[in-house]
Coordinates of C-alpha atoms (C1' of nucleotides) in Angstrom, one line a residue:
Chain A
M1 CA -7.4 -16.3 -17.0
P2 CA -5.0 -13.9 -18.5
S3 CA -2.9 -13.9 -15.3
I4 CA 0.6 -13.7 -16.8
V5 CA 1.9 -10.2 -17.5
H6 CA 5.0 -9.4 -19.5
L7 CA 6.5 -5.9 -19.2
D8 CA 9.1 -4.6 -21.5
L9 CA 10.8 -1.2 -21.2
D10 CA 10.9 0.6 -24.5
A11 CA 14.4 1.1 -26.0
F12 CA 15.5 1.0 -22.4
F13 CA 19.1 2.1 -22.4
A14 CA 18.4 4.9 -24.9
A15 CA 15.3 6.0 -22.9
V16 CA 17.4 6.4 -19.8
E17 CA 20.0 8.4 -21.6
Q18 CA 17.2 10.7 -23.0
R19 CA 15.8 11.0 -19.6
D20 CA 19.1 12.1 -18.1
K21 CA 20.2 14.3 -21.0
P22 CA 17.2 16.4 -22.1
S23 CA 19.1 17.6 -25.2
L24 CA 18.8 14.1 -26.5
R25 CA 15.1 13.9 -26.2
G26 CA 13.3 13.5 -29.6
K27 CA 16.7 12.7 -31.2
P28 CA 18.2 9.4 -32.4
V29 CA 20.2 7.9 -29.6
I30 CA 22.3 4.7 -30.0
V31 CA 23.7 2.9 -27.0
G32 CA 26.4 0.3 -27.5
G33 CA 30.0 -0.2 -28.4
V34 CA 31.3 2.9 -30.0
G35 CA 34.6 1.5 -31.3
T36 CA 35.2 0.1 -34.7
R37 CA 34.2 -3.4 -33.5
G38 CA 31.2 -2.2 -31.5
V39 CA 27.6 -3.2 -32.0
V40 CA 24.3 -1.5 -31.2
A41 CA 22.8 -2.5 -27.9
T42 CA 19.7 -0.2 -28.1
A43 CA 18.6 2.3 -30.6
S44 CA 16.0 4.9 -29.7
Y45 CA 12.8 4.9 -31.8
E46 CA 14.1 8.0 -33.5
A47 CA 17.1 6.0 -34.7
R48 CA 15.1 3.0 -35.7
V49 CA 13.4 5.2 -38.3
F50 CA 16.8 5.1 -40.1
G51 CA 16.9 1.3 -40.0
V52 CA 19.2 1.1 -37.0
R53 CA 18.6 -2.1 -35.0
S54 CA 20.0 -3.9 -32.0
A55 CA 23.0 -6.1 -32.7
M56 CA 23.8 -4.1 -35.8
R57 CA 27.4 -3.1 -36.2
T58 CA 27.9 0.4 -34.9
A59 CA 29.8 1.2 -38.1
E60 CA 26.7 0.4 -40.1
A61 CA 24.5 2.4 -37.8
R62 CA 26.9 5.4 -38.3
A63 CA 26.4 5.1 -42.0
R64 CA 22.6 4.9 -41.7
C65 CA 22.3 7.6 -39.0
P66 CA 25.4 9.7 -38.8
H67 CA 23.7 12.5 -36.8
A68 CA 22.7 10.2 -33.9
A69 CA 24.2 10.4 -30.5
Y70 CA 26.5 7.4 -29.9
L71 CA 26.9 6.5 -26.3
T72 CA 28.5 3.7 -24.3
G73 CA 26.2 2.3 -21.7
R74 CA 25.9 3.5 -18.1
F75 CA 24.9 0.2 -16.6
A76 CA 24.7 1.5 -13.1
A77 CA 22.0 4.0 -14.1
Y78 CA 20.2 1.3 -16.0
R79 CA 20.4 -1.1 -13.0
I80 CA 19.1 1.5 -10.6
T81 CA 16.2 2.3 -12.9
S82 CA 15.5 -1.4 -13.5
R83 CA 15.4 -2.2 -9.8
A84 CA 12.8 0.5 -9.3
V85 CA 10.6 -1.0 -12.0
M86 CA 11.0 -4.5 -10.5
A87 CA 9.9 -3.0 -7.2
V88 CA 6.8 -1.6 -8.8
L89 CA 6.0 -5.0 -10.2
R90 CA 6.5 -6.7 -6.8
E91 CA 3.9 -4.3 -5.4
V92 CA 1.4 -6.1 -7.7
S93 CA 2.5 -9.7 -7.0
P94 CA 5.4 -11.4 -5.4
L95 CA 5.7 -13.6 -8.4
V96 CA 8.0 -11.4 -10.5
E97 CA 10.6 -13.0 -12.8
P98 CA 13.1 -10.5 -14.2
V99 CA 14.4 -11.7 -17.5
S100 CA 16.9 -8.9 -18.0
L101 CA 17.3 -5.3 -16.9
D102 CA 14.4 -4.2 -19.1
E103 CA 12.0 -7.2 -19.1
A104 CA 10.0 -9.2 -16.5
Y105 CA 7.1 -11.5 -16.2
V106 CA 4.6 -11.2 -13.4
D107 CA 2.1 -13.9 -12.4
L108 CA -1.0 -12.3 -10.9
A109 CA -2.6 -15.6 -9.9
G110 CA -1.0 -15.5 -6.5
D111 CA -3.7 -13.1 -5.3
A112 CA -7.1 -14.9 -5.2
S113 CA -9.0 -11.7 -4.6
R114 CA -7.7 -10.1 -7.8
D115 CA -10.0 -9.3 -10.7
L116 CA -8.6 -11.4 -13.5
S117 CA -11.1 -10.5 -16.1
V118 CA -9.8 -9.0 -19.3
A119 CA -11.0 -5.6 -18.3
G120 CA -9.6 -6.0 -14.8
V121 CA -6.1 -7.0 -16.1
E122 CA -6.3 -4.1 -18.6
E123 CA -6.9 -1.7 -15.8
L124 CA -4.1 -3.1 -13.8
A125 CA -1.7 -3.0 -16.8
A126 CA -2.5 0.6 -17.5
A127 CA -1.9 1.5 -13.9
L128 CA 1.4 -0.4 -14.0
K129 CA 2.5 1.5 -17.1
E130 CA 1.8 4.8 -15.3
R131 CA 3.6 3.7 -12.1
V132 CA 6.6 2.7 -14.2
R133 CA 6.7 6.0 -15.9
E134 CA 6.6 7.8 -12.5
V135 CA 9.3 5.9 -10.8
T136 CA 11.6 5.9 -13.8
G137 CA 11.3 9.6 -14.6
G138 CA 9.5 9.0 -17.8
V139 CA 10.6 5.7 -19.3
T140 CA 7.7 4.0 -21.0
A141 CA 6.8 0.3 -21.0
S142 CA 4.9 -2.1 -23.2
V143 CA 2.8 -4.5 -21.4
G144 CA 1.2 -7.8 -22.6
A145 CA -0.9 -10.2 -20.7
G146 CA -2.4 -13.6 -21.4
T147 CA -2.7 -17.1 -20.2
S148 CA 0.9 -18.0 -20.6
K149 CA 4.4 -16.5 -20.8
L150 CA 4.4 -17.0 -24.6
V151 CA 1.2 -15.1 -25.2
A152 CA 2.1 -12.3 -22.7
K153 CA 5.5 -11.8 -24.4
I154 CA 4.0 -11.8 -27.9
A155 CA 1.3 -9.4 -26.8
S156 CA 3.8 -6.9 -25.4
D157 CA 5.8 -7.2 -28.6
L158 CA 2.8 -6.4 -30.7
R159 CA 2.0 -3.2 -29.1
K160 CA 5.4 -1.6 -28.5
P161 CA 6.3 1.0 -27.9
D162 CA 4.2 2.3 -24.9
G163 CA 1.4 -0.2 -25.7
L164 CA -0.9 -2.6 -23.8
L165 CA -2.6 -5.7 -25.0
V166 CA -4.5 -8.3 -23.0
V167 CA -5.2 -11.4 -25.0
E168 CA -8.6 -12.8 -24.4
P169 CA -8.4 -16.5 -23.2
G170 CA -9.5 -18.8 -26.0
T171 CA -8.2 -16.5 -28.8
E172 CA -4.5 -17.4 -28.4
T173 CA -4.2 -19.5 -31.6
D174 CA -6.1 -16.9 -33.6
L175 CA -3.4 -14.5 -32.7
L176 CA -0.4 -16.8 -33.1
H177 CA -1.2 -18.9 -36.2
P178 CA -0.9 -16.1 -38.9
M179 CA 2.5 -15.1 -37.5
P180 CA 5.8 -16.1 -39.0
V181 CA 7.6 -18.7 -36.9
G182 CA 10.3 -16.3 -36.1
R183 CA 8.0 -14.4 -33.8
I184 CA 8.1 -17.3 -31.3
P185 CA 10.9 -16.7 -28.8
G186 CA 13.4 -19.4 -29.3
V187 CA 13.1 -19.5 -33.1
G188 CA 16.1 -17.7 -34.5
P189 CA 17.5 -17.6 -38.0
A190 CA 18.9 -21.2 -37.9
T191 CA 15.6 -22.7 -36.7
A192 CA 13.6 -20.6 -39.1
E193 CA 15.7 -21.9 -41.9
R194 CA 15.3 -25.5 -40.9
L195 CA 11.6 -25.0 -40.6
R196 CA 11.4 -23.4 -44.0
R197 CA 13.1 -26.4 -45.5
I198 CA 10.3 -28.6 -44.3
G199 CA 7.7 -26.2 -45.6
V200 CA 6.9 -24.4 -42.3
H201 CA 6.7 -20.7 -42.4
T202 CA 3.9 -19.7 -40.1
V203 CA 3.0 -20.7 -36.6
G204 CA -0.2 -22.2 -38.0
E205 CA 1.9 -24.4 -40.3
L206 CA 4.1 -25.3 -37.3
A207 CA 1.0 -26.4 -35.4
R208 CA -0.1 -28.6 -38.2
A209 CA 3.3 -30.2 -38.7
G210 CA 3.6 -33.4 -36.8
E211 CA 5.8 -33.4 -33.7
P212 CA 7.9 -36.3 -35.1
D213 CA 8.9 -34.2 -38.1
L214 CA 9.7 -31.3 -35.9
V215 CA 11.8 -33.5 -33.6
A216 CA 13.6 -34.9 -36.7
A217 CA 14.3 -31.4 -38.0
L218 CA 15.2 -29.6 -34.7
G219 CA 16.1 -32.2 -32.1
R220 CA 14.1 -33.7 -29.3
A221 CA 13.8 -30.9 -26.9
H222 CA 13.3 -28.0 -29.3
G223 CA 10.9 -30.0 -31.6
H224 CA 8.7 -31.0 -28.7
A225 CA 8.7 -27.5 -27.2
L226 CA 7.9 -25.8 -30.5
A227 CA 5.1 -28.2 -31.3
R228 CA 3.5 -27.3 -28.0
L229 CA 4.1 -23.5 -28.2
A230 CA 2.5 -23.5 -31.7
M231 CA -0.7 -24.7 -30.1
A232 CA -0.4 -22.0 -27.4
E233 CA 0.4 -24.8 -24.9
D234 CA 2.8 -23.2 -22.5
D235 CA 2.8 -24.1 -18.8
R236 CA 6.2 -22.5 -18.0
A237 CA 6.0 -21.1 -14.5
V238 CA 7.0 -17.6 -13.5
V239 CA 10.0 -18.2 -11.3
P240 CA 10.9 -15.3 -9.0
L241 CA 14.4 -16.4 -8.0
R242 CA 16.6 -17.8 -10.7
E243 CA 20.1 -18.8 -9.4
S244 CA 22.8 -18.0 -11.8
K245 CA 24.5 -21.0 -13.4
S246 CA 27.6 -19.3 -14.7
I247 CA 29.6 -16.1 -14.5
S248 CA 31.9 -14.9 -17.2
A249 CA 33.8 -11.9 -18.5
E250 CA 35.1 -11.3 -22.0
D251 CA 36.7 -8.6 -24.0
T252 CA 36.9 -7.9 -27.7
F253 CA 40.0 -6.0 -28.7
E254 CA 40.1 -3.1 -31.0
H255 CA 43.1 -4.7 -32.7
D256 CA 43.9 -8.4 -32.8
I257 CA 46.5 -9.4 -30.2
V258 CA 49.4 -11.7 -31.0
D259 CA 51.8 -11.1 -28.2
P260 CA 51.5 -14.1 -25.8
A261 CA 52.6 -12.0 -22.8
M262 CA 49.8 -9.6 -23.5
L263 CA 47.3 -12.4 -23.8
A264 CA 48.5 -13.8 -20.5
V265 CA 48.0 -10.4 -18.8
I266 CA 44.5 -10.2 -20.2
I267 CA 43.5 -13.7 -19.3
D268 CA 44.6 -12.9 -15.7
R269 CA 42.6 -9.7 -15.7
L270 CA 39.5 -11.5 -17.0
G271 CA 40.0 -14.3 -14.5
T272 CA 40.3 -11.8 -11.7
R273 CA 37.1 -10.1 -12.8
V274 CA 35.3 -13.5 -12.6
S275 CA 36.9 -14.4 -9.2
E276 CA 35.9 -11.0 -7.7
R277 CA 32.4 -11.4 -8.9
L278 CA 32.2 -14.9 -7.4
T279 CA 33.5 -13.7 -4.1
R280 CA 31.2 -10.7 -4.0
E281 CA 28.2 -12.9 -4.8
R282 CA 29.3 -15.5 -2.3
L283 CA 29.6 -18.2 -5.0
S284 CA 32.3 -20.5 -6.2
G285 CA 32.5 -22.8 -9.1
R286 CA 34.2 -25.9 -10.4
T287 CA 34.5 -25.5 -14.1
V288 CA 36.7 -22.9 -15.7
T289 CA 36.1 -22.1 -19.4
V290 CA 38.3 -20.1 -21.6
K291 CA 36.9 -18.6 -24.8
I292 CA 39.2 -17.7 -27.6
R293 CA 38.0 -15.9 -30.8
L294 CA 40.7 -15.7 -33.4
F295 CA 41.3 -13.0 -36.0
D296 CA 38.9 -14.8 -38.5
F297 CA 36.1 -15.2 -35.9
T298 CA 36.7 -18.9 -35.5
T299 CA 35.9 -19.5 -31.8
Y300 CA 37.2 -22.1 -29.4
T301 CA 36.2 -22.9 -25.9
R302 CA 38.4 -25.0 -23.6
S303 CA 37.2 -26.0 -20.2
A304 CA 38.4 -28.0 -17.2
T305 CA 36.7 -29.0 -14.0
L306 CA 38.3 -28.9 -10.6
A307 CA 37.8 -31.5 -7.9
G308 CA 36.0 -28.9 -5.7
P309 CA 34.6 -25.4 -6.1
T310 CA 36.7 -22.3 -5.7
D311 CA 36.6 -18.6 -6.1
D312 CA 40.4 -18.3 -5.6
V313 CA 41.8 -15.9 -8.1
R314 CA 45.1 -17.8 -8.2
V315 CA 43.4 -21.1 -9.0
V316 CA 41.2 -19.6 -11.6
N317 CA 44.0 -17.7 -13.4
R318 CA 46.4 -20.6 -13.3
L319 CA 43.8 -22.8 -14.9
A320 CA 42.7 -20.2 -17.4
R321 CA 46.3 -19.7 -18.6
R322 CA 46.7 -23.4 -19.0
L323 CA 43.5 -23.7 -21.1
L324 CA 44.6 -20.7 -23.2
A325 CA 47.9 -22.5 -24.0
E326 CA 45.9 -25.3 -25.6
V327 CA 44.9 -23.2 -28.5
D328 CA 47.3 -21.8 -31.2
T329 CA 46.9 -18.1 -31.0
S330 CA 49.8 -17.1 -33.1
A331 CA 47.7 -15.7 -35.9
G332 CA 46.0 -13.1 -33.7
V333 CA 43.2 -13.1 -31.1
R334 CA 40.2 -10.7 -31.3
L335 CA 38.5 -11.9 -28.2
L336 CA 39.3 -13.6 -24.9
G337 CA 36.9 -14.7 -22.2
V338 CA 37.0 -16.5 -18.9
G339 CA 33.9 -18.1 -17.3
M340 CA 33.1 -20.2 -14.3
S341 CA 30.2 -22.7 -14.1
G342 CA 29.2 -25.5 -11.9
L343 CA 28.4 -22.8 -9.3
A344 CA 27.7 -23.6 -5.7
D345 CA 26.6 -21.5 -2.7
W346 CA 29.9 -21.8 -1.1
V347 CA 32.2 -19.4 0.7
Q348 CA 35.7 -19.7 1.8
E349 CA 34.7 -19.1 5.4
D350 CA 32.9 -22.4 5.4
L351 CA 36.2 -24.1 5.3
F352 CA 37.0 -22.9 8.8
G353 CA 33.9 -24.1 10.5
S354 CA 31.1 -22.1 11.9
A355 CA 33.1 -19.6 13.8
A356 CA 32.8 -17.1 10.9
G357 CA 29.0 -17.5 10.7
G358 CA 28.2 -14.4 12.6
E359 CA 30.5 -12.3 10.5
L360 CA 29.0 -13.8 7.4
E361 CA 25.5 -12.9 8.4
A362 CA 26.6 -9.3 9.1
D363 CA 28.1 -9.2 5.6
L364 CA 24.9 -10.4 4.1
A365 CA 22.9 -7.8 6.0
A366 CA 25.3 -5.1 4.8
R367 CA 24.8 -6.2 1.2
K368 CA 21.1 -6.2 1.5
A369 CA 21.3 -2.7 2.9
D370 CA 23.4 -1.7 -0.1
D371 CA 20.8 -3.1 -2.5
A372 CA 18.1 -1.2 -0.7
D373 CA 20.1 2.0 -1.2
L374 CA 20.1 1.3 -4.9
V375 CA 16.5 0.5 -5.1
E376 CA 15.8 3.8 -3.5
A377 CA 17.4 5.6 -6.3
A378 CA 15.5 5.5 -9.5
G379 CA 14.1 8.7 -10.9
R380 CA 15.5 10.8 -8.1
P381 CA 18.8 12.5 -7.5
Q382 CA 20.9 10.0 -5.9
V383 CA 24.1 9.3 -4.1
V384 CA 25.5 5.9 -4.5
Q385 CA 27.7 5.0 -1.6
G386 CA 29.2 2.2 0.4
P387 CA 31.4 -0.7 -0.5
R388 CA 30.0 -1.1 -3.9
A389 CA 30.5 2.4 -5.0
A390 CA 33.5 1.5 -7.0
E391 CA 31.7 -1.2 -8.8
V392 CA 28.8 1.1 -9.6
A393 CA 31.1 3.8 -10.9
D394 CA 32.9 1.3 -13.0
E395 CA 29.6 0.1 -14.5
A396 CA 28.7 3.7 -15.2
G397 CA 31.6 3.8 -17.6
L398 CA 33.7 6.2 -15.4
A399 CA 36.6 3.8 -15.7
A400 CA 36.1 2.7 -19.2
T401 CA 39.1 2.8 -21.5
A402 CA 38.8 5.2 -24.4
D403 CA 40.6 3.2 -27.0
G404 CA 39.4 -0.3 -26.1
V405 CA 42.8 -1.4 -25.1
P406 CA 42.4 -3.3 -21.9
R407 CA 44.4 -2.1 -19.0
E408 CA 44.5 -2.3 -15.2
P409 CA 41.9 -0.2 -13.5
E410 CA 43.4 2.8 -11.8
P411 CA 43.6 2.7 -8.1
P412 CA 41.4 5.0 -6.1
R413 CA 42.7 8.5 -6.0
W414 CA 42.0 11.4 -3.7
S415 CA 43.2 14.6 -5.3
A416 CA 42.0 18.0 -6.1
G417 CA 40.5 18.8 -9.4
Q418 CA 38.0 17.0 -11.4
D419 CA 38.2 13.5 -10.0
V420 CA 34.9 11.8 -9.8
I421 CA 34.6 10.1 -6.5
H422 CA 34.4 6.4 -7.1
T423 CA 36.3 4.8 -4.3
E424 CA 35.1 2.6 -1.5
Y425 CA 36.1 5.3 0.9
G426 CA 34.0 8.0 -0.6
P427 CA 30.3 8.7 -1.1
G428 CA 30.2 7.4 -4.6
W429 CA 29.0 9.4 -7.4
V430 CA 26.0 11.5 -8.0
W431 CA 23.4 10.7 -10.5
G432 CA 19.9 11.7 -11.1
A433 CA 17.3 13.1 -13.4
G434 CA 16.9 16.8 -13.0
L435 CA 19.8 17.1 -10.6
R436 CA 21.2 20.6 -10.2
R437 CA 22.7 21.1 -6.8
V438 CA 24.4 18.7 -4.5
T439 CA 25.3 19.6 -0.9
V440 CA 28.1 17.7 0.7
R441 CA 29.2 17.7 4.3
F442 CA 32.7 16.6 4.9
E443 CA 33.8 14.9 8.0
T444 CA 37.2 13.5 8.7
A445 CA 38.5 11.4 11.5
A446 CA 41.1 14.1 12.2
T447 CA 39.0 17.2 12.1
G448 CA 35.5 16.1 12.9
P449 CA 32.6 17.7 11.1
G450 CA 33.9 19.7 8.2
P451 CA 32.7 22.3 5.8
V452 CA 29.6 22.1 3.7
R453 CA 30.1 22.5 0.0
T454 CA 27.7 22.7 -2.8
F455 CA 28.4 21.2 -6.2
G456 CA 26.4 21.5 -9.3
T457 CA 25.8 23.2 -12.6
D458 CA 23.0 25.0 -14.3
D459 CA 23.6 23.2 -17.6
P460 CA 20.7 20.8 -17.9
D461 CA 22.8 18.5 -20.1
L462 CA 25.6 18.2 -17.6
A463 CA 23.7 18.2 -14.4
P464 CA 22.8 14.6 -14.2
Y465 CA 26.5 13.7 -14.2
T466 CA 27.7 16.1 -11.6
P467 CA 31.0 14.9 -10.2
L468 CA 32.0 15.6 -6.6
T469 CA 35.4 17.0 -6.1
W470 CA 37.4 17.9 -3.0
D471 CA 40.7 19.0 -1.6
P472 CA 43.6 16.8 -0.8
G473 CA 43.5 18.1 2.8
Q474 CA 40.3 16.1 3.4
R475 CA 41.7 12.8 2.5
V476 CA 41.7 11.2 5.9
S477 CA 38.9 8.7 5.8
P478 CA 36.4 11.3 5.0
K479 CA 32.9 10.6 6.0
V480 CA 30.7 12.4 3.6
S481 CA 27.0 12.9 3.5
A482 CA 25.4 14.4 0.5
T483 CA 21.9 15.5 -0.4
A484 CA 20.9 16.2 -3.9
R485 CA 17.8 18.1 -5.0
P486 CA 16.3 19.2 -8.3
A487 CA 16.8 22.8 -9.3
S488 CA 13.1 23.3 -9.6
P489 CA 10.3 21.7 -7.6
A490 CA 9.1 18.4 -8.8
P491 CA 6.1 18.8 -11.1
Chain B
dT1 C1' 35.4 -0.7 -40.7
dC2 C1' 32.2 -7.3 -40.8
dT3 C1' 30.1 -9.6 -36.6
dG4 C1' 29.5 -7.0 -28.1
dG5 C1' 28.9 -9.0 -23.6
dG6 C1' 26.2 -11.3 -20.4
dG7 C1' 23.8 -15.3 -20.1
dT8 C1' 20.6 -20.0 -20.8
dC9 C1' 19.6 -24.4 -22.8
dC10 C1' 20.6 -28.3 -25.8
dT11 C1' 23.2 -32.0 -28.4
dA12 C1' 26.6 -35.4 -29.0
dG13 C1' 30.4 -38.3 -28.0
dG14 C1' 33.4 -40.5 -24.8
dA15 C1' 34.6 -42.1 -20.1
dC16 C1' 33.1 -44.6 -16.4
dC17 C1' 30.1 -47.2 -13.4
dC18 C1' 26.6 -50.7 -12.3
Chain C
dT1 C1' 35.6 -62.5 -26.5
dC2 C1' 31.4 -58.9 -29.7
dT3 C1' 27.9 -57.8 -26.6
dG4 C1' 23.7 -55.5 -23.3
dG5 C1' 21.5 -51.1 -21.5
dG6 C1' 21.0 -47.1 -18.2
dG7 C1' 22.8 -43.2 -15.8
dT8 C1' 26.0 -39.6 -14.8
dC9 C1' 29.8 -36.6 -15.7
dC10 C1' 32.7 -34.1 -18.7
dT11 C1' 33.9 -31.5 -22.8
dA12 C1' 33.1 -28.7 -27.2
dG13 C1' 30.1 -26.4 -29.9
dG14 C1' 25.9 -24.1 -31.4
dA15 C1' 21.4 -21.6 -31.2
dC16 C1' 19.2 -18.3 -29.0
dC17 C1' 17.9 -14.3 -25.9
dC18 C1' 18.3 -9.4 -24.2

DNA sequence: TCTGGGGTCCTAGGACCC
DNA sequence: TCTGGGGTCCTAGGACCC
């Protein structure tokens, strides 16, 4: 039965930008690093016409397509939209495995009553595509389905963008065998080259090659796996909840850094980012890894493992600095990274016995509620609020540095003027397709319910990014509620 | 103006233990 | 004193994915 579905959002980041900025629709849009060392994360299909591709250096993209819009990512917006898509998929089956923000597998076999004929799955896939378009405000998806993850993924690839293909059971190898080996996920340039050297160019040739030869050329695990995939043998399950195995943060600098004091500051900042994520996600880890890329792109990692897991920023930073010192950085560093692995579900409170248990549960409930708020959001005008507003705003690029030189994030401010609200005390920031007017009610501890104010603009290009502003007089723990509505009735 | 940032999985060698 | 395997953990690097 073709019970595995793969859904892939088309040119996702660029599509979200085009949704939120109507002036970009129909035009080349490139999302990625915009600095001299940036690379393309996503190019809209209009940009791909000019040969712009993911992972291409932005400099080359600019040469090929100078008139494109070059944007840094707004990951909070992508995340909100992604969650809405995943929610749609979970309406169909609980067995949903997100691969990334823009990709997921669904296993339909959980529901015995479902029509899993090719026609039945085609109908379902078409309905999914339509629902995705609705909840995302117009982002299209490509959907593939088949008897395995491999076939479903290749099927969605074949029909993108905005396509649909259900591979009839029994025809898998007919589809796969003429393809170049590089179409198989997991076969990159290095593997393709090794295969070429033993005379294997297509999946059919891969299937005919003996497994011993493949293992000799590629190693035990990879050789075995590819031999099976080539014959469309793939029993990998759709796994709904994957626990993360590592957390890391890294920065590439616009200019190579030599000053050891500067490097120490940066390594601390990266370690702090990692620690904060660990704490937020109620994880801790045992192995700290520092990544150092020198001016000439030679890359070192140095790691050390603690006796027990921690999320303590002091421990992480001390260890990270020590590991950094093991590498000669005097010629210049272009990238630094800090990572934590050996993760365990472990929180500091556990150290002090079960007394903190109730508090912990409350925290978890609060986090769940936050997530629910975000899920609500996609495709509609939205206020992001609560403890994670700062994080969300940060991801949205509001705190991004313009010149790529890392610096400490600015503390939350409450001032008149054009400040975008992105502090944990405020309502967050406003985002949404078709947003025009936002009504905000201020309430402070000192004054009680306060004035109602309306924010907004009639410029359709600016509207989705409407910032909220207010006066310094309202800075006392303001409690703010906001409603946002489109300027015109929803179609 | 060469080559991002977040991950996963695998390999290979050495230490160490039984 | 020349000789085992097997298992696990740790470290460094590399391929690959989105």
